[in-house]
Amino acid sequence: MSAQPGKIPFVDIQTQYQNLKAQMDAAVQRVMTRGDFVLGDDLAQFEREFAAYCGAEHCLGVADGGNAIQVALRALDIGPGDEVIAPTHTFIASVLGIWQAGATPVLVDVDPRHYTIDPAAVARAVTPRTKAILPVHLYGQPADMDPLLDIARQHKLAVVEDAAQAHGAEYKGRRCGSIGDIASFSFYPGKNLGAYGDGGGITTRRADLAEKIRVFRNYGQHPKNVHPIKGINCRLDTMQAAVLRVKLPHLDGWNAQRREAAARYHALLKGLPIGLPEAAPYSTPVWHLYVIQTTKRAEIQKALDDIGAAHGIHYPTPIHLQPAFADLHQGPGTFPVSEALTPRILSLPIYPEITEEQQSRVAAAIRKALGA
Ligand SMILES: Cc1ncc(COP(=O)(O)O)c(C=O)c1O
């Protein structure tokens, strides 16, 4: 969405493009000139660069962040009859990835302060069929990984990080994507590191998983026309990899700008009768989203609409209450924390280029709505 004068968009991809135009156009033209659109040079380079950025040994580019979850689980040989524990408060792709792999999602509630999977609930949900835990680093805030890694060690489970919203976020000094056995990323355009179309990646320190995925994502083919396994077509385009290579060196700077913007919101909104997001002591979040809690959501939404400021709800319905997952038979009342927060959460616009003036206008609209 472009920034029209006076309007405050939810993300500002076009200003970012204008700032990178010369380099970006050259990168895309380089791919077109070379013609290696599938499994080309920029993909191999991006995979090396993103793995190094995350502190993981390997990265494999895949079609998108949802498929990244499916492919990561399949690489771990998780499928029909196996259970994977995931939070109910997340984007539905986290849980659809489990279903795509043929496994059974076992949903649990989240921590009410940081919105990430509740380790105590995970411990209670383990059964003899459990094969993996799938924490989601929601809103750019790392899940509390140490207790999850302990549970995983105790029960011999894999830990699959859904890092779709957490490029560059750190947990106790370690980057998301390098903490569990394997991690999935989305490069959807609005993400902290976004392509110009769909894109995804998988990071892992395990060479065995990386090699399996390299073959699986390419029809199970290795070498050409030999198919040792059944696979799918799930590759990241060379063109998208070239776009991501232009952006990656800027990611830390953009994340720092997001942190500054979050600190500004905090200062502007402090003292109002709303819940403000808090960084957990163990984390350096990257503020993919800035989510407040309020009992006056409709009033604030209207006030933001009145000044032309975009806003969102991430997400209005926990997964266990989505019709698509009615077959889990977990009706209202099953996960009280998630059910209590979904009617109260509201995402304010946040992106690296957001200005102090735009944030002040958002804060003034919220004050007005609250009569403060
Ligand atoms: C937490 C989470 N998981 C998975 C996905 C799926 O990623 P994609 O849209 O690239 O398939 C997204 C984003 O869309 C997400 O936010």
mmCIF file of C-alpha atoms and ligand atoms in Angstrom:
data_model
loop_
_atom_site.group_PDB
_atom_site.id
_atom_site.type_symbol
_atom_site.label_atom_id
_atom_site.label_comp_id
_atom_site.label_asym_id
_atom_site.label_seq_id
_atom_site.Cartn_x
_atom_site.Cartn_y
_atom_site.Cartn_z
ATOM 1 C CA MET A 1 0.000 0.000 0.000
ATOM 2 C CA SER A 2 1.407 3.424 -0.870
ATOM 3 C CA ALA A 3 1.462 6.363 1.485
ATOM 4 C CA GLN A 4 -1.097 8.871 0.174
ATOM 5 C CA PRO A 5 -0.654 12.382 1.541
ATOM 6 C CA GLY A 6 -2.121 12.606 5.019
ATOM 7 C CA LYS A 7 -2.952 8.911 5.180
ATOM 8 C CA ILE A 8 -1.095 6.538 7.448
ATOM 9 C CA PRO A 9 -0.776 3.118 5.800
ATOM 10 C CA PHE A 10 -0.394 -0.140 7.726
ATOM 11 C CA VAL A 11 2.902 -0.881 5.980
ATOM 12 C CA ASP A 12 4.719 1.238 3.393
ATOM 13 C CA ILE A 13 6.272 -1.060 0.824
ATOM 14 C CA GLN A 14 6.397 1.548 -1.925
ATOM 15 C CA THR A 15 8.467 4.107 -0.003
ATOM 16 C CA GLN A 16 10.882 1.278 0.767
ATOM 17 C CA TYR A 17 11.061 0.442 -2.961
ATOM 18 C CA GLN A 18 11.734 4.079 -3.881
ATOM 19 C CA ASN A 19 14.607 4.135 -1.380
ATOM 20 C CA LEU A 20 16.163 1.017 -2.979
ATOM 21 C CA LYS A 21 15.053 1.565 -6.588
ATOM 22 C CA ALA A 22 18.396 1.659 -8.404
ATOM 23 C CA GLN A 23 19.757 -1.457 -6.712
ATOM 24 C CA MET A 24 16.465 -3.305 -6.900
ATOM 25 C CA ASP A 25 15.905 -2.654 -10.596
ATOM 26 C CA ALA A 26 19.480 -3.752 -11.344
ATOM 27 C CA ALA A 27 19.019 -6.973 -9.345
ATOM 28 C CA VAL A 28 15.818 -7.936 -11.149
ATOM 29 C CA GLN A 29 17.329 -7.094 -14.536
ATOM 30 C CA ARG A 30 20.366 -9.209 -13.716
ATOM 31 C CA VAL A 31 18.133 -12.245 -13.262
ATOM 32 C CA MET A 32 16.195 -11.529 -16.455
ATOM 33 C CA THR A 33 19.416 -11.121 -18.417
ATOM 34 C CA ARG A 34 20.851 -14.333 -17.037
ATOM 35 C CA GLY A 35 17.571 -16.195 -17.384
ATOM 36 C CA ASP A 36 18.126 -18.564 -14.441
ATOM 37 C CA PHE A 37 14.634 -18.033 -13.048
ATOM 38 C CA VAL A 38 14.360 -21.337 -11.174
ATOM 39 C CA LEU A 39 17.058 -22.580 -8.759
ATOM 40 C CA GLY A 40 19.398 -19.856 -10.057
ATOM 41 C CA ASP A 41 22.475 -18.127 -8.743
ATOM 42 C CA ASP A 42 20.734 -15.492 -6.596
ATOM 43 C CA LEU A 43 18.794 -18.219 -4.805
ATOM 44 C CA ALA A 44 21.976 -20.060 -3.836
ATOM 45 C CA GLN A 45 23.569 -16.778 -2.710
ATOM 46 C CA PHE A 46 20.509 -15.702 -0.739
ATOM 47 C CA GLU A 47 20.345 -19.079 0.993
ATOM 48 C CA ARG A 48 23.957 -18.669 2.134
ATOM 49 C CA GLU A 49 23.427 -15.080 3.233
ATOM 50 C CA PHE A 50 20.174 -15.669 5.118
ATOM 51 C CA ALA A 51 21.548 -18.758 6.894
ATOM 52 C CA ALA A 52 24.538 -16.689 8.040
ATOM 53 C CA TYR A 53 22.232 -13.839 9.112
ATOM 54 C CA CYS A 54 20.154 -16.200 11.262
ATOM 55 C CA GLY A 55 23.155 -18.019 12.692
ATOM 56 C CA ALA A 56 21.942 -21.275 11.150
ATOM 57 C CA GLU A 57 24.126 -23.517 8.997
ATOM 58 C CA HIS A 58 21.597 -23.998 6.212
ATOM 59 C CA CYS A 59 18.759 -22.147 4.497
ATOM 60 C CA LEU A 60 16.506 -23.475 1.760
ATOM 61 C CA GLY A 61 14.243 -21.136 -0.164
ATOM 62 C CA VAL A 62 10.689 -22.406 -0.552
ATOM 63 C CA ALA A 63 7.480 -21.114 -2.081
ATOM 64 C CA ASP A 64 6.016 -19.409 1.018
ATOM 65 C CA GLY A 65 5.919 -19.471 4.798
ATOM 66 C CA GLY A 66 2.979 -21.861 5.090
ATOM 67 C CA ASN A 67 4.592 -24.451 2.843
ATOM 68 C CA ALA A 68 7.828 -23.946 4.782
ATOM 69 C CA ILE A 69 6.082 -25.430 7.835
ATOM 70 C CA GLN A 70 4.727 -28.373 5.896
ATOM 71 C CA VAL A 71 8.085 -29.127 4.319
ATOM 72 C CA ALA A 72 9.978 -28.753 7.624
ATOM 73 C CA LEU A 73 7.629 -31.262 9.300
ATOM 74 C CA ARG A 74 7.889 -33.720 6.412
ATOM 75 C CA ALA A 75 11.695 -33.492 6.547
ATOM 76 C CA LEU A 76 11.392 -34.601 10.178
ATOM 77 C CA ASP A 77 9.264 -37.564 8.990
ATOM 78 C CA ILE A 78 6.235 -36.189 10.804
ATOM 79 C CA GLY A 79 2.947 -37.159 9.196
ATOM 80 C CA PRO A 80 -0.260 -39.151 9.660
ATOM 81 C CA GLY A 81 -0.786 -40.392 13.219
ATOM 82 C CA ASP A 82 1.670 -37.872 14.684
ATOM 83 C CA GLU A 83 0.739 -34.900 16.851
ATOM 84 C CA VAL A 84 2.274 -31.429 16.722
ATOM 85 C CA ILE A 85 1.615 -28.929 19.520
ATOM 86 C CA ALA A 86 0.947 -25.353 18.373
ATOM 87 C CA PRO A 87 -0.660 -22.187 19.791
ATOM 88 C CA THR A 88 -4.301 -21.445 18.993
ATOM 89 C CA HIS A 89 -3.562 -17.698 18.827
ATOM 90 C CA THR A 90 -1.636 -17.389 15.558
ATOM 91 C CA PHE A 91 -2.132 -16.934 11.838
ATOM 92 C CA ILE A 92 -3.945 -19.987 10.480
ATOM 93 C CA ALA A 93 -1.002 -20.957 8.218
ATOM 94 C CA SER A 94 0.942 -22.142 11.291
ATOM 95 C CA VAL A 95 -1.678 -24.823 11.893
ATOM 96 C CA LEU A 96 -2.527 -25.492 8.240
ATOM 97 C CA GLY A 97 1.139 -26.434 7.767
ATOM 98 C CA ILE A 98 0.659 -29.257 10.286
ATOM 99 C CA TRP A 99 -2.477 -30.403 8.476
ATOM 100 C CA GLN A 100 -0.705 -30.206 5.085
ATOM 101 C CA ALA A 101 1.948 -32.577 6.427
ATOM 102 C CA GLY A 102 -0.847 -35.013 7.349
ATOM 103 C CA ALA A 103 -0.210 -34.688 11.097
ATOM 104 C CA THR A 104 -2.704 -33.726 13.798
ATOM 105 C CA PRO A 105 -2.509 -30.255 15.344
ATOM 106 C CA VAL A 106 -2.850 -30.181 19.122
ATOM 107 C CA LEU A 107 -3.664 -26.619 20.070
ATOM 108 C CA VAL A 108 -2.748 -24.968 23.352
ATOM 109 C CA ASP A 109 -3.232 -21.521 24.889
ATOM 110 C CA VAL A 110 -0.775 -18.621 24.953
ATOM 111 C CA ASP A 111 0.929 -16.531 27.598
ATOM 112 C CA PRO A 112 -1.351 -13.525 28.284
ATOM 113 C CA ARG A 113 1.479 -10.968 28.426
ATOM 114 C CA HIS A 114 3.563 -11.910 25.423
ATOM 115 C CA TYR A 115 1.022 -13.720 23.204
ATOM 116 C CA THR A 116 3.372 -16.649 22.549
ATOM 117 C CA ILE A 117 2.804 -20.356 23.300
ATOM 118 C CA ASP A 118 2.473 -21.169 27.023
ATOM 119 C CA PRO A 119 5.192 -23.717 27.931
ATOM 120 C CA ALA A 120 3.155 -25.082 30.886
ATOM 121 C CA ALA A 121 0.256 -25.785 28.520
ATOM 122 C CA VAL A 122 2.655 -27.501 26.122
ATOM 123 C CA ALA A 123 3.936 -29.773 28.912
ATOM 124 C CA ARG A 124 0.335 -30.805 29.693
ATOM 125 C CA ALA A 125 -0.467 -31.521 26.034
ATOM 126 C CA VAL A 126 2.328 -34.041 25.375
ATOM 127 C CA THR A 127 1.082 -37.573 24.572
ATOM 128 C CA PRO A 128 2.855 -40.695 23.261
ATOM 129 C CA ARG A 129 1.940 -39.506 19.746
ATOM 130 C CA THR A 130 3.533 -36.068 20.070
ATOM 131 C CA LYS A 131 6.419 -35.582 17.654
ATOM 132 C CA ALA A 132 7.031 -31.832 17.651
ATOM 133 C CA ILE A 133 6.362 -28.477 19.284
ATOM 134 C CA LEU A 134 5.696 -25.557 16.964
ATOM 135 C CA PRO A 135 6.212 -22.233 18.772
ATOM 136 C CA VAL A 136 5.281 -19.101 16.812
ATOM 137 C CA HIS A 137 7.379 -15.954 17.358
ATOM 138 C CA LEU A 138 4.206 -13.896 17.044
ATOM 139 C CA TYR A 139 4.317 -10.155 16.282
ATOM 140 C CA GLY A 140 8.133 -10.407 16.135
ATOM 141 C CA GLN A 141 8.388 -11.456 19.791
ATOM 142 C CA PRO A 142 10.334 -14.692 20.367
ATOM 143 C CA ALA A 143 8.501 -17.459 22.206
ATOM 144 C CA ASP A 144 10.061 -18.526 25.518
ATOM 145 C CA MET A 145 12.264 -21.218 23.996
ATOM 146 C CA ASP A 146 14.271 -22.654 26.923
ATOM 147 C CA PRO A 147 11.318 -24.343 28.692
ATOM 148 C CA LEU A 148 10.127 -25.630 25.311
ATOM 149 C CA LEU A 149 13.571 -27.051 24.506
ATOM 150 C CA ASP A 150 13.566 -28.752 27.941
ATOM 151 C CA ILE A 151 10.183 -30.376 27.264
ATOM 152 C CA ALA A 152 11.419 -31.426 23.816
ATOM 153 C CA ARG A 153 14.582 -33.016 25.247
ATOM 154 C CA GLN A 154 12.612 -34.809 27.927
ATOM 155 C CA HIS A 155 10.155 -36.373 25.449
ATOM 156 C CA LYS A 156 12.457 -36.567 22.376
ATOM 157 C CA LEU A 157 10.416 -34.087 20.351
ATOM 158 C CA ALA A 158 11.493 -31.811 17.537
ATOM 159 C CA VAL A 159 11.130 -28.043 17.891
ATOM 160 C CA VAL A 160 9.964 -26.280 14.730
ATOM 161 C CA GLU A 161 10.043 -22.477 15.026
ATOM 162 C CA ASP A 162 7.467 -20.510 13.045
ATOM 163 C CA ALA A 163 9.585 -17.398 12.515
ATOM 164 C CA ALA A 164 7.371 -15.876 9.790
ATOM 165 C CA GLN A 165 7.071 -12.648 11.792
ATOM 166 C CA ALA A 166 10.480 -12.629 13.455
ATOM 167 C CA HIS A 167 13.342 -12.080 10.990
ATOM 168 C CA GLY A 168 16.248 -10.893 13.144
ATOM 169 C CA ALA A 169 14.477 -11.200 16.522
ATOM 170 C CA GLU A 170 16.652 -12.574 19.307
ATOM 171 C CA TYR A 171 16.025 -14.919 22.220
ATOM 172 C CA LYS A 172 18.768 -14.605 24.854
ATOM 173 C CA GLY A 173 21.137 -13.373 22.168
ATOM 174 C CA ARG A 174 20.296 -16.087 19.635
ATOM 175 C CA ARG A 175 18.445 -15.254 16.440
ATOM 176 C CA CYS A 176 15.071 -16.819 15.758
ATOM 177 C CA GLY A 177 15.594 -19.506 13.160
ATOM 178 C CA SER A 178 18.680 -20.918 14.887
ATOM 179 C CA ILE A 179 17.210 -22.110 18.185
ATOM 180 C CA GLY A 180 15.051 -25.168 17.467
ATOM 181 C CA ASP A 181 15.771 -28.089 15.141
ATOM 182 C CA ILE A 182 14.377 -26.252 12.156
ATOM 183 C CA ALA A 183 12.520 -22.997 11.440
ATOM 184 C CA SER A 184 10.157 -21.590 8.853
ATOM 185 C CA PHE A 185 10.136 -18.027 7.534
ATOM 186 C CA SER A 186 7.684 -16.133 5.353
ATOM 187 C CA PHE A 187 8.882 -13.484 2.926
ATOM 188 C CA TYR A 188 5.346 -12.262 2.184
ATOM 189 C CA PRO A 189 5.673 -8.614 1.003
ATOM 190 C CA GLY A 190 4.594 -6.986 4.288
ATOM 191 C CA LYS A 191 6.945 -9.015 6.475
ATOM 192 C CA ASN A 192 10.059 -7.432 8.080
ATOM 193 C CA LEU A 193 11.984 -9.047 5.221
ATOM 194 C CA GLY A 194 9.518 -9.211 2.345
ATOM 195 C CA ALA A 195 9.780 -10.325 -1.284
ATOM 196 C CA TYR A 196 7.783 -8.855 -4.183
ATOM 197 C CA GLY A 197 5.367 -11.769 -4.157
ATOM 198 C CA ASP A 198 5.131 -14.983 -2.173
ATOM 199 C CA GLY A 199 8.289 -16.417 -0.699
ATOM 200 C CA GLY A 200 9.478 -18.530 2.194
ATOM 201 C CA GLY A 201 12.545 -20.104 3.721
ATOM 202 C CA ILE A 202 13.597 -22.893 6.056
ATOM 203 C CA THR A 203 16.663 -22.645 8.286
ATOM 204 C CA THR A 204 18.325 -25.456 10.188
ATOM 205 C CA ARG A 205 21.675 -26.414 11.616
ATOM 206 C CA ARG A 206 21.083 -30.062 10.615
ATOM 207 C CA ALA A 207 22.702 -31.059 7.322
ATOM 208 C CA ASP A 208 20.484 -34.168 7.051
ATOM 209 C CA LEU A 209 17.296 -32.071 7.095
ATOM 210 C CA ALA A 210 18.740 -29.502 4.668
ATOM 211 C CA GLU A 211 19.656 -32.186 2.138
ATOM 212 C CA LYS A 212 16.238 -33.832 2.382
ATOM 213 C CA ILE A 213 14.499 -30.513 1.798
ATOM 214 C CA ARG A 214 16.748 -29.605 -1.138
ATOM 215 C CA VAL A 215 15.504 -32.764 -2.878
ATOM 216 C CA PHE A 216 11.902 -32.723 -1.602
ATOM 217 C CA ARG A 217 11.170 -29.132 -2.699
ATOM 218 C CA ASN A 218 12.240 -30.038 -6.249
ATOM 219 C CA TYR A 219 9.892 -32.988 -7.006
ATOM 220 C CA GLY A 220 12.057 -35.310 -4.904
ATOM 221 C CA GLN A 221 14.610 -35.136 -7.684
ATOM 222 C CA HIS A 222 18.348 -35.814 -7.326
ATOM 223 C CA PRO A 223 20.178 -35.947 -9.657
ATOM 224 C CA LYS A 224 18.156 -34.773 -12.660
ATOM 225 C CA ASN A 225 15.398 -37.202 -13.627
ATOM 226 C CA VAL A 226 16.140 -39.486 -10.682
ATOM 227 C CA HIS A 227 13.538 -39.384 -7.908
ATOM 228 C CA PRO A 228 14.725 -41.152 -4.763
ATOM 229 C CA ILE A 229 11.688 -39.787 -2.899
ATOM 230 C CA LYS A 230 8.252 -38.391 -3.770
ATOM 231 C CA GLY A 231 8.448 -34.621 -3.553
ATOM 232 C CA ILE A 232 6.622 -31.467 -4.490
ATOM 233 C CA ASN A 233 7.406 -28.284 -6.369
ATOM 234 C CA CYS A 234 8.020 -25.769 -3.603
ATOM 235 C CA ARG A 235 10.888 -23.513 -4.659
ATOM 236 C CA LEU A 236 11.654 -19.852 -4.032
ATOM 237 C CA ASP A 237 12.001 -18.011 -7.383
ATOM 238 C CA THR A 238 15.438 -16.674 -8.267
ATOM 239 C CA MET A 239 13.837 -13.264 -8.901
ATOM 240 C CA GLN A 240 12.404 -13.135 -5.377
ATOM 241 C CA ALA A 241 15.755 -14.259 -3.972
ATOM 242 C CA ALA A 242 17.417 -11.380 -5.842
ATOM 243 C CA VAL A 243 14.907 -8.942 -4.283
ATOM 244 C CA LEU A 244 15.564 -10.378 -0.833
ATOM 245 C CA ARG A 245 19.344 -10.069 -1.327
ATOM 246 C CA VAL A 246 18.976 -6.335 -1.935
ATOM 247 C CA LYS A 247 16.911 -5.986 1.236
ATOM 248 C CA LEU A 248 18.794 -8.265 3.652
ATOM 249 C CA PRO A 249 21.685 -5.828 4.379
ATOM 250 C CA HIS A 250 19.045 -3.273 5.473
ATOM 251 C CA LEU A 251 17.110 -5.598 7.764
ATOM 252 C CA ASP A 252 18.961 -4.778 10.995
ATOM 253 C CA GLY A 253 18.545 -1.049 10.338
ATOM 254 C CA TRP A 254 14.845 -1.465 9.610
ATOM 255 C CA ASN A 255 14.370 -3.572 12.733
ATOM 256 C CA ALA A 256 16.135 -0.848 14.764
ATOM 257 C CA GLN A 257 13.731 1.730 13.279
ATOM 258 C CA ARG A 258 10.798 -0.501 14.244
ATOM 259 C CA ARG A 259 12.145 -0.698 17.801
ATOM 260 C CA GLU A 260 12.383 3.101 17.904
ATOM 261 C CA ALA A 261 8.826 3.382 16.600
ATOM 262 C CA ALA A 262 7.616 0.923 19.258
ATOM 263 C CA ALA A 263 9.382 2.945 21.968
ATOM 264 C CA ARG A 264 7.715 6.114 20.646
ATOM 265 C CA TYR A 265 4.260 4.518 20.758
ATOM 266 C CA HIS A 266 5.009 3.380 24.279
ATOM 267 C CA ALA A 267 5.901 6.926 25.363
ATOM 268 C CA LEU A 268 2.911 8.442 23.559
ATOM 269 C CA LEU A 269 0.363 5.942 24.906
ATOM 270 C CA LYS A 270 1.680 5.398 28.441
ATOM 271 C CA GLY A 271 -0.884 6.078 31.146
ATOM 272 C CA LEU A 272 -3.928 5.526 28.920
ATOM 273 C CA PRO A 273 -6.413 2.802 29.931
ATOM 274 C CA ILE A 274 -5.119 0.381 27.279
ATOM 275 C CA GLY A 275 -2.723 -2.573 27.414
ATOM 276 C CA LEU A 276 0.620 -1.898 25.739
ATOM 277 C CA PRO A 277 2.852 -4.653 24.358
ATOM 278 C CA GLU A 278 5.901 -5.508 26.452
ATOM 279 C CA ALA A 279 9.170 -7.052 25.379
ATOM 280 C CA ALA A 280 9.834 -10.169 27.449
ATOM 281 C CA PRO A 281 13.067 -9.941 29.489
ATOM 282 C CA TYR A 282 14.586 -12.743 27.409
ATOM 283 C CA SER A 283 13.874 -11.179 24.049
ATOM 284 C CA THR A 284 14.874 -8.537 21.548
ATOM 285 C CA PRO A 285 11.692 -8.335 19.480
ATOM 286 C CA VAL A 286 11.503 -6.894 15.958
ATOM 287 C CA TRP A 287 7.999 -5.426 16.184
ATOM 288 C CA HIS A 288 6.483 -6.940 13.076
ATOM 289 C CA LEU A 289 3.235 -5.778 14.659
ATOM 290 C CA TYR A 290 2.472 -3.343 17.478
ATOM 291 C CA VAL A 291 -0.602 -4.741 19.218
ATOM 292 C CA ILE A 292 -2.504 -2.942 21.976
ATOM 293 C CA GLN A 293 -5.379 -4.272 24.090
ATOM 294 C CA THR A 294 -8.523 -2.256 24.661
ATOM 295 C CA THR A 295 -12.141 -2.696 25.681
ATOM 296 C CA LYS A 296 -12.973 0.276 23.408
ATOM 297 C CA ARG A 297 -11.785 -1.262 20.165
ATOM 298 C CA ALA A 298 -14.653 -0.107 17.968
ATOM 299 C CA GLU A 299 -14.284 3.486 19.199
ATOM 300 C CA ILE A 300 -10.527 3.493 18.533
ATOM 301 C CA GLN A 301 -10.995 1.883 15.114
ATOM 302 C CA LYS A 302 -13.456 4.640 14.184
ATOM 303 C CA ALA A 303 -11.135 7.393 15.423
ATOM 304 C CA LEU A 304 -8.282 5.912 13.353
ATOM 305 C CA ASP A 305 -10.540 5.641 10.310
ATOM 306 C CA ASP A 306 -11.454 9.313 10.788
ATOM 307 C CA ILE A 307 -7.810 10.404 10.447
ATOM 308 C CA GLY A 308 -7.061 7.961 7.619
ATOM 309 C CA ALA A 309 -4.833 5.681 9.710
ATOM 310 C CA ALA A 310 -4.879 1.986 8.841
ATOM 311 C CA HIS A 311 -5.209 -0.656 11.552
ATOM 312 C CA GLY A 312 -5.730 -4.409 11.795
ATOM 313 C CA ILE A 313 -6.605 -7.330 14.060
ATOM 314 C CA HIS A 314 -4.090 -10.170 14.284
ATOM 315 C CA TYR A 315 -6.089 -12.307 14.653
ATOM 316 C CA PRO A 316 -9.824 -11.938 15.280
ATOM 317 C CA THR A 317 -10.539 -15.652 15.837
ATOM 318 C CA PRO A 318 -8.355 -18.258 17.552
ATOM 319 C CA ILE A 319 -7.724 -21.288 15.372
ATOM 320 C CA HIS A 320 -9.837 -23.662 17.507
ATOM 321 C CA LEU A 321 -12.896 -21.482 16.782
ATOM 322 C CA GLN A 322 -12.312 -21.296 13.015
ATOM 323 C CA PRO A 323 -14.868 -23.364 11.073
ATOM 324 C CA ALA A 324 -12.004 -25.071 9.216
ATOM 325 C CA PHE A 325 -10.845 -26.644 12.486
ATOM 326 C CA ALA A 326 -14.260 -27.554 13.893
ATOM 327 C CA ASP A 327 -13.104 -31.170 13.545
ATOM 328 C CA LEU A 328 -10.785 -30.629 16.517
ATOM 329 C CA HIS A 329 -13.970 -30.364 18.633
ATOM 330 C CA GLN A 330 -12.566 -27.608 20.822
ATOM 331 C CA GLY A 331 -15.449 -25.184 21.196
ATOM 332 C CA PRO A 332 -15.714 -21.846 22.994
ATOM 333 C CA GLY A 333 -14.228 -21.919 26.494
ATOM 334 C CA THR A 334 -11.398 -24.315 25.616
ATOM 335 C CA PHE A 335 -8.618 -21.683 25.589
ATOM 336 C CA PRO A 336 -9.639 -18.802 27.872
ATOM 337 C CA VAL A 337 -6.524 -16.633 27.427
ATOM 338 C CA SER A 338 -6.748 -16.546 23.636
ATOM 339 C CA GLU A 339 -10.511 -16.152 23.707
ATOM 340 C CA ALA A 340 -10.248 -13.204 26.124
ATOM 341 C CA LEU A 341 -7.630 -11.379 24.107
ATOM 342 C CA THR A 342 -9.038 -11.730 20.599
ATOM 343 C CA PRO A 343 -11.921 -9.254 21.122
ATOM 344 C CA ARG A 344 -9.500 -6.720 22.663
ATOM 345 C CA ILE A 345 -6.434 -6.692 20.399
ATOM 346 C CA LEU A 346 -5.775 -3.981 17.847
ATOM 347 C CA SER A 347 -2.690 -3.593 15.642
ATOM 348 C CA LEU A 348 -1.462 -0.041 15.054
ATOM 349 C CA PRO A 349 0.496 0.928 11.944
ATOM 350 C CA ILE A 350 4.214 0.215 12.309
ATOM 351 C CA TYR A 351 6.960 0.096 9.672
ATOM 352 C CA PRO A 352 10.532 1.398 9.507
ATOM 353 C CA GLU A 353 9.590 4.605 7.660
ATOM 354 C CA ILE A 354 6.754 5.644 9.999
ATOM 355 C CA THR A 355 7.345 9.205 11.224
ATOM 356 C CA GLU A 356 7.045 10.704 14.681
ATOM 357 C CA GLU A 357 4.332 12.985 13.339
ATOM 358 C CA GLN A 358 2.287 10.029 12.020
ATOM 359 C CA GLN A 359 2.616 8.228 15.355
ATOM 360 C CA SER A 360 1.585 11.373 17.244
ATOM 361 C CA ARG A 361 -1.553 11.579 15.110
ATOM 362 C CA VAL A 362 -2.355 7.928 15.818
ATOM 363 C CA ALA A 363 -1.863 8.540 19.561
ATOM 364 C CA ALA A 364 -4.010 11.689 19.480
ATOM 365 C CA ALA A 365 -6.830 9.760 17.770
ATOM 366 C CA ILE A 366 -6.637 7.041 20.434
ATOM 367 C CA ARG A 367 -6.717 9.653 23.229
ATOM 368 C CA LYS A 368 -9.760 11.254 21.642
ATOM 369 C CA ALA A 369 -11.555 7.922 21.333
ATOM 370 C CA LEU A 370 -10.894 7.223 25.016
ATOM 371 C CA GLY A 371 -11.916 10.753 26.060
ATOM 372 C CA ALA A 372 -8.479 11.113 27.694
HETATM 373 C C1 LIG B 1 2.887 -16.644 11.953
HETATM 374 C C2 LIG B 1 2.781 -16.946 10.481
HETATM 375 N N1 LIG B 1 2.973 -18.204 10.060
HETATM 376 C C3 LIG B 1 2.900 -18.518 8.751
HETATM 377 C C4 LIG B 1 2.632 -17.558 7.796
HETATM 378 C C5 LIG B 1 2.481 -17.994 6.384
HETATM 379 O O1 LIG B 1 3.358 -17.364 5.524
HETATM 380 P P1 LIG B 1 2.973 -17.189 3.975
HETATM 381 O O2 LIG B 1 1.930 -16.131 3.891
HETATM 382 O O3 LIG B 1 4.273 -16.772 3.353
HETATM 383 O O4 LIG B 1 2.511 -18.511 3.492
HETATM 384 C C6 LIG B 1 2.448 -16.230 8.193
HETATM 385 C C7 LIG B 1 2.216 -15.118 7.273
HETATM 386 O O5 LIG B 1 1.496 -14.945 6.414
HETATM 387 C C8 LIG B 1 2.499 -15.914 9.580
HETATM 388 O O6 LIG B 1 2.299 -14.667 10.000
#
